[in-house]
Coordinates of C-alpha atoms in Angstrom, one line a residue:
X1192 CA 0.5 0.2 0.4
X1193 CA 1.4 3.2 -1.0
X1194 CA 1.7 6.2 2.0
X1195 CA -0.3 8.5 -0.2
X1196 CA -3.7 6.0 -0.8
X1197 CA -5.3 6.0 -3.7
X1198 CA -8.5 7.9 -3.9
X1199 CA -11.3 6.6 -6.4
X1200 CA -14.1 6.5 -7.1
X1201 CA -17.1 4.7 -6.2
X1202 CA -19.8 6.1 -6.6
X1203 CA -28.6 11.5 31.8
X1204 CA -32.5 13.1 31.4
X1205 CA -35.8 11.7 30.0
X1206 CA -37.9 14.6 27.5
X1207 CA -41.3 14.3 26.2
X1208 CA -41.6 13.0 22.9
X1209 CA -44.0 16.0 21.9
X1210 CA -41.9 18.6 23.4
X1211 CA -38.6 17.6 21.6
X1212 CA -41.7 18.2 18.3
X1213 CA -42.3 20.9 19.4
X1214 CA -39.1 22.1 19.5
X1215 CA -38.4 21.2 16.4
X1216 CA -41.9 22.5 14.9
X1217 CA -39.9 26.3 16.7
X1218 CA -36.4 25.6 15.4
X1219 CA -38.4 24.9 10.9
X1220 CA -40.4 28.1 11.8
X1221 CA -38.0 30.0 13.0
X1222 CA -37.1 33.5 10.4
X1223 CA -33.8 32.5 8.1
X1224 CA -31.2 32.0 10.4
X1225 CA -28.0 34.6 9.6
X1226 CA -26.3 32.7 7.1
X1227 CA -21.9 31.9 8.3
X1228 CA -21.3 29.5 6.7
X1229 CA -18.0 28.9 4.0
X1230 CA -18.0 26.9 1.9
X1231 CA -14.4 25.4 -1.0
X1232 CA -15.8 23.6 -4.3
X1233 CA -13.6 20.7 -4.2
X1234 CA -12.8 19.3 -8.0
X1235 CA -9.9 17.9 -7.1
X1236 CA -8.4 15.3 -4.4
X1237 CA -4.7 13.6 -3.4
X1238 CA -5.0 10.9 -4.6
X1239 CA -7.6 10.7 -7.1
X1240 CA -6.4 10.9 -10.5
X1241 CA -7.3 13.4 -12.5
X1242 CA -10.7 16.5 -11.7
X1243 CA -13.2 14.8 -9.5
X1244 CA -16.6 13.3 -12.2
X1245 CA -19.1 14.9 -9.6
X1246 CA -20.0 18.0 -8.1
X1247 CA -18.4 18.2 -4.4
X1248 CA -18.5 21.2 -1.7
X1249 CA -17.3 21.0 1.3
X1250 CA -17.7 23.8 4.2
X1251 CA -18.9 24.5 8.1
X1252 CA -21.9 25.9 9.1
X1253 CA -21.6 27.7 12.3
X1254 CA -24.2 26.9 14.5
X1255 CA -24.4 30.8 17.3
X1256 CA -22.2 31.9 19.7
X1257 CA -25.2 29.8 22.2
X1258 CA -23.4 26.8 20.9
X1259 CA -20.0 27.9 22.0
X1260 CA -18.8 28.7 18.8
X1261 CA -19.8 25.6 17.2
X1262 CA -19.2 24.9 13.7
X1263 CA -20.4 21.8 12.0
X1264 CA -18.2 20.4 9.0
X1265 CA -19.9 18.6 6.1
X1266 CA -19.1 17.0 2.5
X1267 CA -21.5 17.2 -0.2
X1268 CA -22.1 15.2 -3.2
X1269 CA -24.8 16.3 -6.3
X1270 CA -26.7 13.5 -7.7
X1271 CA -25.0 12.9 -11.2
X1272 CA -28.2 12.1 -12.6
X1273 CA -31.3 14.3 -12.1
X1274 CA -29.7 17.1 -9.6
X1275 CA -33.0 18.9 -9.5
X1276 CA -35.2 16.8 -8.5
X1277 CA -32.8 13.2 -7.2
X1278 CA -33.1 12.7 -3.3
X1279 CA -31.6 14.8 -0.9
X1280 CA -30.5 13.3 2.2
X1281 CA -28.5 14.2 5.0
X1282 CA -26.4 11.7 6.9
X1283 CA -24.3 11.3 9.9
X1284 CA -22.4 8.6 11.3
X1285 CA -22.4 6.8 14.2
X1286 CA -19.9 6.6 17.3
X1287 CA -21.4 8.6 18.5
X1288 CA -18.1 10.9 17.3
X1289 CA -17.7 8.9 13.7
X1290 CA -16.8 11.4 11.0
X1291 CA -19.6 11.1 8.7
X1292 CA -16.0 10.8 5.8
X1293 CA -17.3 7.1 6.7
X1294 CA -19.8 6.7 4.8
X1295 CA -19.1 8.6 1.5
X1296 CA -15.6 6.4 1.4
X1297 CA -15.9 3.3 2.5
X1298 CA -20.8 3.0 2.3
X1299 CA -22.5 4.4 0.7
X1300 CA -20.4 8.0 -0.7
X1301 CA -19.1 7.9 -4.8
X1302 CA -15.6 7.5 -2.9
X1303 CA -13.2 4.5 -1.4
X1304 CA -10.1 3.4 -1.0
X1305 CA -8.6 0.5 -3.0
X1306 CA -5.4 -1.3 -2.3
X1307 CA -5.2 -3.2 -5.7
X1308 CA -6.3 -1.9 -9.4
X1309 CA -9.6 0.0 -9.6
X1310 CA -11.8 -2.6 -12.7
X1311 CA -13.5 0.5 -13.7
X1312 CA -16.8 -0.5 -12.9
X1313 CA -19.1 3.3 -11.5
X1314 CA -22.3 3.4 -9.6
X1315 CA -24.6 6.4 -10.7
X1316 CA -25.3 9.0 -8.0
X1317 CA -28.9 8.7 -8.1
X1318 CA -29.5 11.4 -5.4
X1319 CA -27.4 14.1 -3.8
X1320 CA -26.1 13.6 -0.1
X1321 CA -25.2 16.2 2.6
X1322 CA -22.1 14.1 5.1
X1323 CA -22.3 16.2 8.3
X1324 CA -19.8 15.2 11.3
X1325 CA -22.5 15.5 14.0
X1326 CA -21.5 16.2 17.4
X1327 CA -19.5 19.2 17.4
X1328 CA -15.8 17.4 18.3
X1329 CA -16.3 15.0 15.1
X1330 CA -14.0 14.7 12.1
X1331 CA -13.2 18.4 11.4
X1332 CA -16.1 20.3 13.1
X1333 CA -15.4 22.2 16.4
X1334 CA -16.1 25.2 18.5
X1335 CA -14.1 28.2 19.4
X1336 CA -15.0 27.8 23.0
X1337 CA -14.5 24.0 25.1
X1338 CA -18.0 24.2 26.6
X1339 CA -19.8 24.0 23.2
X1340 CA -18.5 20.5 23.2
X1341 CA -21.2 19.8 26.0
X1342 CA -24.0 18.4 23.9
X1343 CA -26.1 15.5 24.2
X1344 CA -28.3 13.3 21.8
X1345 CA -30.9 15.3 22.5
X1346 CA -28.4 19.0 21.9
X1347 CA -26.7 17.4 18.9
X1348 CA -29.9 16.7 17.4
X1349 CA -31.8 19.7 17.4
X1350 CA -28.2 21.1 16.3
X1351 CA -28.3 18.8 13.2
X1352 CA -31.4 21.0 12.8
X1353 CA -30.1 24.6 12.4
X1354 CA -27.4 23.3 11.4
X1355 CA -30.5 22.1 7.9
X1356 CA -32.1 25.4 8.5
X1357 CA -29.3 27.1 7.3
X1358 CA -27.8 24.5 4.5
X1359 CA -30.4 25.4 2.9
X1360 CA -30.9 28.9 3.8
X1361 CA -27.6 29.2 1.5
X1362 CA -28.9 26.5 -1.0
X1363 CA -32.7 27.3 -1.6
X1364 CA -32.8 25.1 -5.1
X1365 CA -32.8 21.8 -3.1
X1366 CA -35.5 23.7 -0.5
X1367 CA -38.5 21.2 -3.7
X1368 CA -36.4 17.8 -3.4
X1369 CA -37.5 15.1 -1.5
X1370 CA -35.8 14.6 1.6
X1371 CA -34.2 12.5 3.9
X1372 CA -33.0 11.8 6.8
X1373 CA -30.0 8.6 7.6
X1374 CA -28.0 7.5 10.1
X1375 CA -26.2 4.1 11.4
X1376 CA -25.0 3.0 13.7
X1377 CA -25.8 5.3 17.7
X1378 CA -26.9 8.3 14.4
X1379 CA -29.7 5.9 14.1
X1380 CA -31.1 6.6 17.6
X1381 CA -31.6 10.4 16.5
X1382 CA -32.6 10.4 13.2
X1383 CA -36.5 9.4 13.7
X1384 CA -35.8 11.9 16.6
X1385 CA -35.6 14.7 14.4
X1386 CA -37.1 13.1 10.9
X1387 CA -39.8 15.0 9.0
X1388 CA -40.0 13.3 6.1
X1389 CA -38.8 9.3 4.9
X1390 CA -35.7 8.2 6.9
X1391 CA -32.9 5.4 6.5
X1392 CA -30.9 4.7 9.5
X1393 CA -28.7 1.5 9.1
X1394 CA -27.1 -1.3 11.8
X1395 CA -29.5 1.6 14.7
X1396 CA -29.1 1.6 18.3
X1397 CA -33.2 2.4 19.8
X1398 CA -32.5 2.0 22.8
X1399 CA -30.6 0.1 25.9
X1400 CA -32.3 -2.4 26.9
X1401 CA -33.9 -3.5 23.8
X1402 CA -31.0 -3.3 22.1
X1403 CA -28.4 -5.0 24.5
X1404 CA -31.3 -8.1 25.3
X1405 CA -31.9 -8.7 21.3
X1406 CA -28.1 -9.6 20.9
X1407 CA -28.8 -13.2 22.3
X1408 CA -31.1 -14.4 20.2
X1409 CA -29.0 -12.7 17.2
X1410 CA -26.4 -14.5 18.4
X1411 CA -28.3 -17.7 18.9
X1412 CA -29.7 -17.1 15.2
X1413 CA -26.2 -16.9 13.8
X1414 CA -24.8 -20.3 15.5
X1415 CA -22.1 -18.0 17.7
X1416 CA -24.4 -19.4 20.7
X1417 CA -25.4 -23.3 21.2
X1418 CA -28.8 -24.0 22.1
X1419 CA -27.2 -25.3 25.3
X1420 CA -26.6 -22.1 26.6
X1421 CA -28.7 -19.5 24.4
X1422 CA -32.2 -22.3 26.7
X1423 CA -29.5 -22.0 30.2
X1424 CA -30.1 -18.0 29.1
X1425 CA -33.2 -18.4 28.0
X1426 CA -34.2 -19.9 32.3
X1427 CA -32.0 -18.2 34.2
X1428 CA -32.2 -14.6 33.3
X1429 CA -35.7 -14.8 31.8
X1430 CA -35.3 -11.7 29.5
X1431 CA -32.9 -9.3 30.8
X1432 CA -29.4 -10.4 30.6
X1433 CA -27.7 -7.4 30.7
X1434 CA -28.8 -7.2 35.1
X1435 CA -28.7 -10.4 36.0
X1436 CA -30.0 -11.0 39.3
X1437 CA -29.3 -14.4 39.8
X1438 CA -25.3 -15.9 39.7
X1439 CA -26.3 -18.7 37.6
X1440 CA -27.9 -15.6 34.7
X1441 CA -24.4 -13.8 35.2
X1442 CA -22.6 -16.7 34.7
X1443 CA -24.0 -17.8 31.9
X1444 CA -23.7 -14.2 30.2
X1445 CA -20.0 -14.5 30.8
X1446 CA -19.6 -17.3 29.0
X1447 CA -22.1 -15.7 25.8
X1448 CA -19.9 -12.5 26.2
X1449 CA -16.3 -14.8 26.3
X1450 CA -18.3 -16.1 23.0
X1451 CA -18.9 -12.9 21.6
X1452 CA -15.6 -11.3 22.1
X1453 CA -14.1 -14.1 19.5
X1454 CA -16.4 -12.6 16.8
X1455 CA -15.6 -10.0 14.7
X1456 CA -18.0 -7.0 15.7
X1457 CA -17.9 -4.7 11.9
X1458 CA -18.9 -8.7 10.1
X1459 CA -19.4 -12.1 12.2
X1460 CA -18.0 -14.1 9.2
X1461 CA -14.7 -12.2 8.9
X1462 CA -11.7 -13.1 10.8
X1463 CA -10.5 -11.1 14.3
X1464 CA -8.2 -8.7 13.9
X1465 CA -5.7 -8.3 16.1
X1466 CA -5.9 -5.6 18.6
X1467 CA -3.7 -2.9 17.3
X1468 CA -3.0 0.2 20.1
X1469 CA -4.3 1.4 22.1
X1470 CA -6.9 -1.4 22.1
X1471 CA -10.0 -1.1 20.3
X1472 CA -12.8 -0.3 22.7
X1473 CA -15.4 -3.6 22.8
X1474 CA -18.6 -3.4 24.4
X1475 CA -19.4 -6.8 24.0
X1476 CA -22.5 -6.4 26.1
X1477 CA -23.6 -3.0 26.2
X1478 CA -23.8 -1.1 22.8
X1479 CA -22.9 -2.9 19.3
X1480 CA -23.0 -0.3 17.9
X1481 CA -20.3 2.2 20.2
X1482 CA -18.3 -0.6 18.4
X1483 CA -16.2 1.4 16.0
X1484 CA -12.5 1.4 17.2
X1485 CA -9.9 3.6 17.2
X1486 CA -6.5 3.1 16.0
X1487 CA -3.1 5.3 16.6
X1488 CA -1.1 6.1 12.9
X1489 CA 2.2 4.7 13.7
X1490 CA 0.1 1.0 14.7
X1491 CA -2.4 0.8 12.2
X1492 CA -4.4 -3.1 12.0
X1493 CA -2.5 -5.4 9.9
X1494 CA -3.1 -5.3 6.0
X1495 CA -5.5 -7.9 5.2
X1496 CA -7.6 -7.2 8.3
X1497 CA -11.3 -5.9 7.6
X1498 CA -10.7 -3.7 9.5
X1499 CA -8.0 -1.9 7.3
X1500 CA -8.6 -0.1 4.9
X1501 CA -10.4 2.3 7.4
X1502 CA -6.0 2.9 8.1
X1503 CA -5.4 4.7 5.5
X1504 CA -7.8 7.1 6.3
X1505 CA -5.5 9.1 8.8
X1506 CA -2.7 8.9 6.1
X1507 CA -4.9 10.9 4.0
X1508 CA -7.1 12.9 5.9
X1509 CA -4.7 14.5 8.4
X1510 CA -2.3 15.3 5.7
X1511 CA -1.5 19.0 4.6
X1512 CA -3.0 18.3 0.4
X1513 CA -6.2 16.6 1.5
X1514 CA -7.0 19.3 4.4
X1515 CA -6.0 22.1 1.8
X1516 CA -8.3 20.8 -0.9
X1517 CA -11.4 20.3 1.4
X1518 CA -11.0 24.0 2.7
X1519 CA -10.1 22.7 6.3
X1520 CA -9.8 26.0 8.6
X1521 CA -6.1 25.9 9.9
X1522 CA -5.8 25.4 13.8
X1523 CA -8.7 24.7 14.2
X1524 CA -8.3 20.1 14.2
X1525 CA -5.7 18.7 15.1
X1526 CA -5.5 15.9 13.9
X1527 CA -8.4 14.3 11.8
X1528 CA -9.6 10.7 13.9
X1529 CA -12.3 8.8 11.8
X1530 CA -14.4 7.5 14.9
X1531 CA -12.9 9.7 18.7
X1532 CA -12.3 7.3 21.4
X1533 CA -14.8 6.3 24.5
X1534 CA -14.7 9.3 26.5
X1535 CA -13.4 12.3 24.8
X1536 CA -16.2 13.8 23.6
X1537 CA -17.2 14.8 26.5
X1538 CA -21.4 13.4 25.9
X1539 CA -24.0 12.9 27.6
X1540 CA -26.4 10.0 26.3
X1541 CA -30.1 11.8 27.8
X1542 CA -32.2 10.1 24.7
X1543 CA -33.6 6.5 26.8
X1544 CA -35.2 5.1 23.5
X1545 CA -36.1 6.4 20.0
X1546 CA -38.4 3.5 19.9
X1547 CA -41.7 5.3 20.4
X1548 CA -40.7 7.9 17.4
X1549 CA -39.9 5.1 15.4
X1550 CA -43.9 4.8 16.2
X1551 CA -45.3 7.6 15.4
X1552 CA -43.4 8.4 11.7
X1553 CA -44.7 5.0 10.7
X1554 CA -47.7 5.2 11.7
X1555 CA -48.4 8.0 9.8
X1556 CA -47.4 7.0 6.8
X1557 CA -43.7 8.7 6.6
X1558 CA -41.1 6.4 4.4
X1559 CA -39.0 4.0 6.5
X1560 CA -36.0 1.9 5.8
X1561 CA -34.6 -0.4 8.6
X1562 CA -31.2 -2.5 7.9
X1563 CA -28.8 -4.0 9.4

């Protein structure tokens, strides 16, 4: 793998749902906010041969002094088919604390890193996508005041709404396009919270209790744990596998935990990657959607490991030429990290569950796609 990665075109408290919906309505109906956006039209990227074959824009949207001078960074790619009528999607990644660049380069975006010669097959972008680094402190997003990094599920979601209002103020030509919200992993928990139309979520967190407890039936259905162990869990834990109330449940939970540690959480059919330094965080029985991993540049995962694909992005995103091409403000983010390690951001998990929001949206007839 060359040093310069090659890039190709690859095409704590609860709030009542009604209260939050009123806050959302206030944000959507409020008068236009002052524009504080700075944008860069990206025509070339280090590692990509020639000009980009699609329209790409990056920039910052300021959220105001009340947020500690927070500025959310975004990547925007325009549909290659019919930008004036094709859907517009806002995508934010999980973690919390994973850069939306993960989605741009490794999931649904038109760029990817390659380890071998590119075969020339290119999918066509049929939707315009805004990839936003949220919450503040993720990717290239930053705050001028350290207090601006103190956000949580609800405040970060409302900041995304503020971001959208300002972005549409600067891009009014997309107001008539069908609009969808999307997110995966932990971001899938907040997506239905702020969705006003259709939405899609991948492997989403919904709530600690249901997510953690559903992992045991999932492991059994895929043969990770045996029938005997599963039956012991059913009998002794009675549906609560996370907070055991007896020793037998605790013992079988530990056995399941040990078996799960032998499986790669990003692909159960793939071999488990050796841990790099620092050791990747795995909350085995807590949140699979939070088990994003962070590797130091100097000691990435070994070549051939599925997680190796992330390693070149650290080198690429922290290169001065890349930062210049993306219009990154100097002195704002010292080191770009794909996923912030747990505890690095002062984040508050104040939305216990999003199941009620899924129910409200789907019963109103909004289009929804939930996938693994």
